[in-house]
PDB file of C-alpha atoms and ligand atoms in Angstrom:
ATOM      1  CA  UNK N 939      82.962 150.837 156.868  1.00 74.00           C
ATOM      2  CA  UNK N 940      83.268 152.982 159.957  1.00 89.00           C
ATOM      3  CA  UNK N 941      83.934 152.601 163.848  1.00 95.00           C
ATOM      4  CA  UNK N 942      81.402 151.563 166.321  1.00 97.00           C
ATOM      5  CA  UNK N 943      81.296 152.102 170.043  1.00 98.00           C
ATOM      6  CA  UNK N 944      79.034 149.120 171.647  1.00 98.00           C
ATOM      7  CA  UNK N 945      78.102 149.989 175.286  1.00 98.00           C
ATOM      8  CA  UNK N 946      76.447 146.814 176.568  1.00 97.00           C
ATOM      9  CA  UNK N 947      76.796 145.054 179.935  1.00 96.00           C
ATOM     10  CA  UNK N 948      75.654 141.568 178.593  1.00 95.00           C
ATOM     11  CA  UNK N 949      79.087 140.290 177.865  1.00 96.00           C
ATOM     12  CA  UNK N 950      77.942 137.393 175.665  1.00 95.00           C
ATOM     13  CA  UNK N 951      75.554 139.811 173.481  1.00 95.00           C
ATOM     14  CA  UNK N 952      78.319 142.691 173.193  1.00 96.00           C
ATOM     15  CA  UNK N 953      80.838 140.097 171.920  1.00 96.00           C
ATOM     16  CA  UNK N 954      78.341 138.694 169.438  1.00 95.00           C
ATOM     17  CA  UNK N 955      77.394 141.852 168.190  1.00 96.00           C
ATOM     18  CA  UNK N 956      81.168 142.802 168.006  1.00 97.00           C
ATOM     19  CA  UNK N 957      82.007 139.882 166.134  1.00 97.00           C
ATOM     20  CA  UNK N 958      79.217 140.088 163.630  1.00 95.00           C
ATOM     21  CA  UNK N 959      80.253 143.735 162.791  1.00 96.00           C
ATOM     22  CA  UNK N 960      83.787 143.240 162.562  1.00 96.00           C
ATOM     23  CA  UNK N 961      82.685 140.487 160.157  1.00 95.00           C
ATOM     24  CA  UNK N 962      81.033 143.038 158.189  1.00 93.00           C
ATOM     25  CA  UNK N 963      84.104 145.295 158.000  1.00 94.00           C
ATOM     26  CA  UNK N 964      83.637 147.663 161.072  1.00 95.00           C
ATOM     27  CA  UNK N 965      86.138 148.560 163.644  1.00 96.00           C
ATOM     28  CA  UNK N 966      84.580 148.382 167.069  1.00 97.00           C
ATOM     29  CA  UNK N 967      85.221 148.765 170.770  1.00 97.00           C
ATOM     30  CA  UNK N 968      83.199 147.480 173.927  1.00 98.00           C
ATOM     31  CA  UNK N 969      82.579 148.998 177.174  1.00 98.00           C
ATOM     32  CA  UNK N 970      80.621 147.152 179.529  1.00 97.00           C
ATOM     33  CA  UNK N 971      79.106 149.809 181.599  1.00 96.00           C
ATOM     34  CA  UNK N 972      77.489 153.270 181.515  1.00 96.00           C
ATOM     35  CA  UNK N 973      80.341 155.238 183.027  1.00 97.00           C
ATOM     36  CA  UNK N 974      83.197 153.698 180.752  1.00 97.00           C
ATOM     37  CA  UNK N 975      81.107 153.885 177.929  1.00 97.00           C
ATOM     38  CA  UNK N 976      80.587 157.594 178.451  1.00 97.00           C
ATOM     39  CA  UNK N 977      84.046 158.372 178.881  1.00 97.00           C
ATOM     40  CA  UNK N 978      84.847 156.485 175.649  1.00 97.00           C
ATOM     41  CA  UNK N 979      82.180 158.046 173.713  1.00 96.00           C
ATOM     42  CA  UNK N 980      83.421 161.432 174.805  1.00 95.00           C
ATOM     43  CA  UNK N 981      87.247 160.676 174.155  1.00 93.00           C
ATOM     44  CA  UNK N 982      88.601 163.163 171.774  1.00 87.00           C
ATOM     45  CA  UNK N 983      90.930 160.994 170.336  1.00 91.00           C
ATOM     46  CA  UNK N 984      88.273 158.667 168.869  1.00 90.00           C
ATOM     47  CA  UNK N 985      85.952 159.340 166.192  1.00 90.00           C
ATOM     48  CA  UNK N 986      82.931 157.099 166.280  1.00 95.00           C
ATOM     49  CA  UNK N 987      80.599 156.697 163.361  1.00 93.00           C
ATOM     50  CA  UNK N 988      77.976 155.005 165.313  1.00 95.00           C
ATOM     51  CA  UNK N 989      77.409 154.232 169.143  1.00 97.00           C
ATOM     52  CA  UNK N 990      75.231 151.273 170.064  1.00 97.00           C
ATOM     53  CA  UNK N 991      73.967 152.008 173.549  1.00 95.00           C
ATOM     54  CA  UNK N 992      72.109 149.703 175.968  1.00 93.00           C
ATOM     55  CA  UNK N 993      69.442 151.184 177.961  1.00 89.00           C
ATOM     56  CA  UNK N 994      69.795 149.444 181.196  1.00 89.00           C
ATOM     57  CA  UNK N 995      73.475 149.783 182.148  1.00 92.00           C
ATOM     58  CA  UNK N 996      75.176 149.645 185.568  1.00 94.00           C
ATOM     59  CA  UNK N 997      76.685 152.820 187.002  1.00 93.00           C
ATOM     60  CA  UNK N 998      75.105 155.121 184.300  1.00 93.00           C
ATOM     61  CA  UNK N 999      72.087 154.181 182.408  1.00 91.00           C
ATOM     62  CA  UNK N1000      71.709 154.359 178.790  1.00 92.00           C
ATOM     63  CA  UNK N1001      69.183 157.692 178.774  1.00 90.00           C
ATOM     64  CA  UNK N1002      71.859 159.541 180.789  1.00 93.00           C
ATOM     65  CA  UNK N1003      74.486 158.468 178.664  1.00 95.00           C
ATOM     66  CA  UNK N1004      72.834 159.600 175.681  1.00 93.00           C
ATOM     67  CA  UNK N1005      71.752 162.917 177.133  1.00 92.00           C
ATOM     68  CA  UNK N1006      75.332 163.675 177.867  1.00 94.00           C
ATOM     69  CA  UNK N1007      76.963 162.541 174.674  1.00 94.00           C
ATOM     70  CA  UNK N1008      74.378 164.657 173.018  1.00 91.00           C
ATOM     71  CA  UNK N1009      75.501 167.878 174.764  1.00 88.00           C
ATOM     72  CA  UNK N1010      78.596 167.751 172.930  1.00 88.00           C
ATOM     73  CA  UNK N1011      78.162 165.354 169.890  1.00 88.00           C
ATOM     74  CA  UNK N1012      75.856 164.638 167.122  1.00 86.00           C
ATOM     75  CA  UNK N1013      77.216 161.184 166.589  1.00 91.00           C
ATOM     76  CA  UNK N1014      74.562 158.604 165.553  1.00 92.00           C
ATOM     77  CA  UNK N1015      73.270 156.591 168.402  1.00 94.00           C
ATOM     78  CA  UNK N1016      71.131 153.480 168.499  1.00 94.00           C
ATOM     79  CA  UNK N1017      69.690 152.527 171.537  1.00 91.00           C
ATOM     80  CA  UNK N1018      69.442 148.658 172.434  1.00 90.00           C
ATOM     81  CA  UNK N1019      66.449 148.004 174.832  1.00 85.00           C
ATOM     82  CA  UNK N1020      65.457 144.752 176.420  1.00 77.00           C
ATOM     83  CA  UNK N1021      61.852 146.336 176.966  1.00 65.00           C
ATOM     84  CA  UNK N1022      59.678 146.770 174.167  1.00 60.00           C
ATOM     85  CA  UNK N1023      57.597 149.626 175.912  1.00 59.00           C
ATOM     86  CA  UNK N1024      56.599 152.827 174.044  1.00 58.00           C
ATOM     87  CA  UNK N1025      57.920 154.603 177.209  1.00 61.00           C
ATOM     88  CA  UNK N1026      61.371 153.424 176.695  1.00 63.00           C
ATOM     89  CA  UNK N1027      61.390 154.103 172.912  1.00 62.00           C
ATOM     90  CA  UNK N1028      60.066 157.521 173.423  1.00 63.00           C
ATOM     91  CA  UNK N1029      62.357 158.563 176.257  1.00 66.00           C
ATOM     92  CA  UNK N1030      65.385 157.247 174.214  1.00 64.00           C
ATOM     93  CA  UNK N1031      64.634 159.157 171.044  1.00 69.00           C
ATOM     94  CA  UNK N1032      63.745 162.320 173.346  1.00 71.00           C
ATOM     95  CA  UNK N1033      67.236 162.309 174.648  1.00 73.00           C
ATOM     96  CA  UNK N1034      68.683 162.216 171.417  1.00 81.00           C
ATOM     97  CA  UNK N1035      68.968 158.652 170.276  1.00 87.00           C
ATOM     98  CA  UNK N1036      68.575 158.360 166.294  1.00 89.00           C
ATOM     99  CA  UNK N1037      66.989 154.977 166.508  1.00 88.00           C
ATOM    100  CA  UNK N1038      66.493 151.872 168.852  1.00 85.00           C
ATOM    101  CA  UNK N1039      66.389 148.140 168.355  1.00 89.00           C
ATOM    102  CA  UNK N1040      64.462 145.960 170.708  1.00 87.00           C
ATOM    103  CA  UNK N1041      66.224 143.006 172.206  1.00 87.00           C
ATOM    104  CA  UNK N1042      66.653 140.232 171.304  1.00 87.00           C
ATOM    105  CA  UNK N1043      67.239 141.428 167.800  1.00 90.00           C
ATOM    106  CA  UNK N1044      68.610 139.443 164.602  1.00 92.00           C
ATOM    107  CA  UNK N1045      72.030 140.880 163.743  1.00 93.00           C
ATOM    108  CA  UNK N1046      70.668 141.518 159.962  1.00 94.00           C
ATOM    109  CA  UNK N1047      68.126 144.038 161.464  1.00 94.00           C
ATOM    110  CA  UNK N1048      70.716 145.788 163.378  1.00 95.00           C
ATOM    111  CA  UNK N1049      73.016 146.076 160.454  1.00 94.00           C
ATOM    112  CA  UNK N1050      70.017 147.187 158.316  1.00 94.00           C
ATOM    113  CA  UNK N1051      69.546 149.936 160.779  1.00 92.00           C
ATOM    114  CA  UNK N1052      72.998 151.038 161.004  1.00 92.00           C
ATOM    115  CA  UNK N1053      73.354 151.162 157.186  1.00 91.00           C
ATOM    116  CA  UNK N1054      70.238 153.081 156.867  1.00 90.00           C
ATOM    117  CA  UNK N1055      71.336 155.433 159.789  1.00 89.00           C
ATOM    118  CA  UNK N1056      74.651 155.981 158.088  1.00 88.00           C
ATOM    119  CA  UNK N1057      73.367 156.560 154.705  1.00 88.00           C
ATOM    120  CA  UNK N1058      70.913 159.197 155.975  1.00 86.00           C
ATOM    121  CA  UNK N1059      73.928 161.132 157.814  1.00 83.00           C
ATOM    122  CA  UNK N1060      76.057 160.833 154.725  1.00 83.00           C
ATOM    123  CA  UNK N1061      73.038 162.307 152.516  1.00 83.00           C
ATOM    124  CA  UNK N1062      72.400 165.212 155.407  1.00 81.00           C
ATOM    125  CA  UNK N1063      76.247 165.953 155.441  1.00 80.00           C
ATOM    126  CA  UNK N1064      76.493 166.374 151.477  1.00 79.00           C
ATOM    127  CA  UNK N1065      73.024 168.415 151.582  1.00 78.00           C
ATOM    128  CA  UNK N1066      74.485 170.676 154.321  1.00 76.00           C
ATOM    129  CA  UNK N1067      77.878 171.119 152.496  1.00 73.00           C
ATOM    130  CA  UNK N1068      76.177 171.653 149.161  1.00 71.00           C
ATOM    131  CA  UNK N1069      73.941 174.437 150.843  1.00 69.00           C
ATOM    132  CA  UNK N1070      76.857 176.567 151.971  1.00 71.00           C
ATOM    133  CA  UNK N1071      78.511 176.553 148.345  1.00 84.00           C
ATOM    134  CA  UNK N1072      75.236 176.884 146.244  1.00 87.00           C
ATOM    135  CA  UNK N1073      73.241 179.928 145.813  1.00 91.00           C
ATOM    136  CA  UNK N1074      69.917 179.989 144.097  1.00 92.00           C
ATOM    137  CA  UNK N1075      67.631 182.474 142.807  1.00 93.00           C
ATOM    138  CA  UNK N1076      64.377 181.512 141.059  1.00 92.00           C
ATOM    139  CA  UNK N1077      65.625 178.720 138.533  1.00 92.00           C
ATOM    140  CA  UNK N1078      69.144 179.961 138.723  1.00 94.00           C
ATOM    141  CA  UNK N1079      71.886 178.007 140.549  1.00 94.00           C
ATOM    142  CA  UNK N1080      75.337 179.110 141.359  1.00 93.00           C
ATOM    143  CA  UNK N1081      77.603 176.373 142.137  1.00 90.00           C
ATOM    144  CA  UNK N1082      80.532 178.372 143.804  1.00 87.00           C
ATOM    145  CA  UNK N1083      83.001 175.569 144.381  1.00 81.00           C
ATOM    146  CA  UNK N1084      83.472 175.110 140.570  1.00 84.00           C
ATOM    147  CA  UNK N1085      81.946 178.576 139.533  1.00 88.00           C
ATOM    148  CA  UNK N1086      79.263 177.083 137.366  1.00 92.00           C
ATOM    149  CA  UNK N1087      76.189 178.997 136.665  1.00 95.00           C
ATOM    150  CA  UNK N1088      72.881 177.453 135.406  1.00 94.00           C
ATOM    151  CA  UNK N1089      69.244 178.444 134.646  1.00 93.00           C
ATOM    152  CA  UNK N1090      67.638 175.068 135.415  1.00 91.00           C
ATOM    153  CA  UNK N1091      70.050 172.365 133.721  1.00 89.00           C
ATOM    154  CA  UNK N1092      71.329 174.886 131.034  1.00 92.00           C
ATOM    155  CA  UNK N1093      74.927 176.330 131.902  1.00 94.00           C
ATOM    156  CA  UNK N1094      75.267 179.836 131.255  1.00 95.00           C
ATOM    157  CA  UNK N1095      78.903 181.020 130.506  1.00 93.00           C
ATOM    158  CA  UNK N1096      79.975 184.132 132.498  1.00 93.00           C
ATOM    159  CA  UNK N1097      82.940 186.357 132.578  1.00 91.00           C
ATOM    160  CA  UNK N1098      84.695 186.671 136.070  1.00 88.00           C
ATOM    161  CA  UNK N1099      83.353 190.425 136.530  1.00 90.00           C
ATOM    162  CA  UNK N1100      79.691 189.012 135.365  1.00 93.00           C
ATOM    163  CA  UNK N1101      79.903 186.171 137.909  1.00 94.00           C
ATOM    164  CA  UNK N1102      81.100 188.120 140.574  1.00 93.00           C
ATOM    165  CA  UNK N1103      78.343 190.596 140.016  1.00 95.00           C
ATOM    166  CA  UNK N1104      75.634 187.970 140.000  1.00 96.00           C
ATOM    167  CA  UNK N1105      76.964 186.248 143.104  1.00 94.00           C
ATOM    168  CA  UNK N1106      76.841 189.655 144.826  1.00 94.00           C
ATOM    169  CA  UNK N1107      73.446 190.240 143.903  1.00 96.00           C
ATOM    170  CA  UNK N1108      72.121 186.548 144.433  1.00 95.00           C
ATOM    171  CA  UNK N1109      73.683 186.638 147.863  1.00 92.00           C
ATOM    172  CA  UNK N1110      71.967 189.880 148.840  1.00 93.00           C
ATOM    173  CA  UNK N1111      68.357 189.047 147.620  1.00 93.00           C
ATOM    174  CA  UNK N1112      65.722 191.755 148.266  1.00 94.00           C
ATOM    175  CA  UNK N1113      68.537 194.391 149.150  1.00 94.00           C
ATOM    176  CA  UNK N1114      69.126 197.158 146.751  1.00 95.00           C
ATOM    177  CA  UNK N1115      72.869 197.435 146.095  1.00 95.00           C
ATOM    178  CA  UNK N1116      74.098 200.867 144.874  1.00 94.00           C
ATOM    179  CA  UNK N1117      76.385 200.947 141.794  1.00 91.00           C
ATOM    180  CA  UNK N1118      79.180 202.142 144.298  1.00 89.00           C
ATOM    181  CA  UNK N1119      78.781 199.226 146.696  1.00 91.00           C
ATOM    182  CA  UNK N1120      78.715 196.723 143.454  1.00 92.00           C
ATOM    183  CA  UNK N1121      81.848 198.503 142.042  1.00 89.00           C
ATOM    184  CA  UNK N1122      83.731 198.055 145.364  1.00 87.00           C
ATOM    185  CA  UNK N1123      82.781 194.500 145.921  1.00 87.00           C
ATOM    186  CA  UNK N1124      83.239 193.361 142.245  1.00 89.00           C
ATOM    187  CA  UNK N1125      85.946 195.995 141.044  1.00 85.00           C
ATOM    188  CA  UNK N1126      87.590 196.750 144.314  1.00 80.00           C
ATOM    189  CA  UNK N1127      88.158 199.910 146.307  1.00 64.00           C
ATOM    190  CA  UNK N1128      91.086 200.828 144.219  1.00 62.00           C
ATOM    191  CA  UNK N1129      89.216 200.838 141.006  1.00 61.00           C
ATOM    192  CA  UNK N1130      89.603 203.792 138.642  1.00 69.00           C
ATOM    193  CA  UNK N1131      86.556 202.833 136.572  1.00 72.00           C
ATOM    194  CA  UNK N1132      83.364 204.880 136.508  1.00 76.00           C
ATOM    195  CA  UNK N1133      80.396 203.676 138.188  1.00 73.00           C
ATOM    196  CA  UNK N1134      78.476 203.264 134.755  1.00 84.00           C
ATOM    197  CA  UNK N1135      80.622 200.270 134.127  1.00 88.00           C
ATOM    198  CA  UNK N1136      78.368 198.495 136.559  1.00 92.00           C
ATOM    199  CA  UNK N1137      75.383 199.200 134.310  1.00 93.00           C
ATOM    200  CA  UNK N1138      77.182 198.119 131.522  1.00 92.00           C
ATOM    201  CA  UNK N1139      77.939 194.718 133.095  1.00 93.00           C
ATOM    202  CA  UNK N1140      74.368 194.448 134.396  1.00 95.00           C
ATOM    203  CA  UNK N1141      73.291 194.791 130.752  1.00 95.00           C
ATOM    204  CA  UNK N1142      75.428 192.055 129.724  1.00 94.00           C
ATOM    205  CA  UNK N1143      74.396 189.949 132.580  1.00 96.00           C
ATOM    206  CA  UNK N1144      70.820 190.410 131.917  1.00 96.00           C
ATOM    207  CA  UNK N1145      71.496 189.419 128.196  1.00 95.00           C
ATOM    208  CA  UNK N1146      72.784 186.075 129.581  1.00 95.00           C
ATOM    209  CA  UNK N1147      70.532 185.071 132.512  1.00 95.00           C
ATOM    210  CA  UNK N1148      67.232 186.464 131.680  1.00 93.00           C
ATOM    211  CA  UNK N1149      64.589 184.691 129.618  1.00 89.00           C
ATOM    212  CA  UNK N1150      63.787 186.866 126.382  1.00 87.00           C
ATOM    213  CA  UNK N1151      60.400 188.678 126.815  1.00 89.00           C
ATOM    214  CA  UNK N1152      60.264 187.975 130.454  1.00 90.00           C
ATOM    215  CA  UNK N1153      60.819 190.459 133.339  1.00 91.00           C
ATOM    216  CA  UNK N1154      64.660 190.804 134.182  1.00 95.00           C
ATOM    217  CA  UNK N1155      65.619 188.995 137.233  1.00 96.00           C
ATOM    218  CA  UNK N1156      67.784 191.997 138.164  1.00 96.00           C
ATOM    219  CA  UNK N1157      65.738 195.146 138.783  1.00 96.00           C
ATOM    220  CA  UNK N1158      66.713 198.597 138.377  1.00 95.00           C
ATOM    221  CA  UNK N1159      66.132 200.950 141.195  1.00 94.00           C
ATOM    222  CA  UNK N1160      66.046 204.548 139.856  1.00 91.00           C
ATOM    223  CA  UNK N1161      68.580 206.516 141.338  1.00 86.00           C
ATOM    224  CA  UNK N1162      70.086 203.899 143.629  1.00 90.00           C
ATOM    225  CA  UNK N1163      71.258 200.654 142.273  1.00 94.00           C
ATOM    226  CA  UNK N1164      69.925 196.974 141.505  1.00 96.00           C
ATOM    227  CA  UNK N1165      68.332 194.374 143.468  1.00 96.00           C
ATOM    228  CA  UNK N1166      67.145 190.739 142.733  1.00 96.00           C
ATOM    229  CA  UNK N1167      63.815 190.480 144.500  1.00 94.00           C
ATOM    230  CA  UNK N1168      62.108 187.386 145.550  1.00 86.00           C
TER     231      UNK N1168
HETATM  232 CA1  LIG Q1252      71.662 145.810 179.949  1.00 72.95          CA
END
């Protein structure tokens, strides 16, 4: 489920929340003031999935804890505030809290917010890791992780060289790549092949990725090389 750090000086509330979270399958730790809470939050041997942070805390208030955690970490933070004032909410969110909950709250509401937050974080992480491994050009999609090329939903079968040539062009959109550069990148510096092999492979590639009757995705720049322009 995840590991939750509860920073809350009202001991009864802290213990109640801890008990409920444990019951839901979370691992928990509790700190009763801002200073020890911050220490736990920044403890590099711990990996928190969520921090539940009270606003009004002894020694170091919740806003300060939040601000200092945010300088080094993106861990999700839910502020717990006894005062339902707009200023508190805004200032909590301004200092990097992801959400807030107003005391007294029903435990179900806290759980719902935690789940929503964790779900959002998971989706964001998946999206950002997908972005790094996926290259797109118009409706062409290359999934580099599993070397799959699609036009919309249709998978296009490419040879190794065709694939590498396409990725090189797609990763350099709007940059004209000379035959020599493509040769070096795709075939390697030690290659003995003639530069016109690039033209041959561009033709193979066009036959596979282009829509018949429509302008080619790969443009020829006369005397220079090739480019995918967007
Ligand atoms: Ca408090």
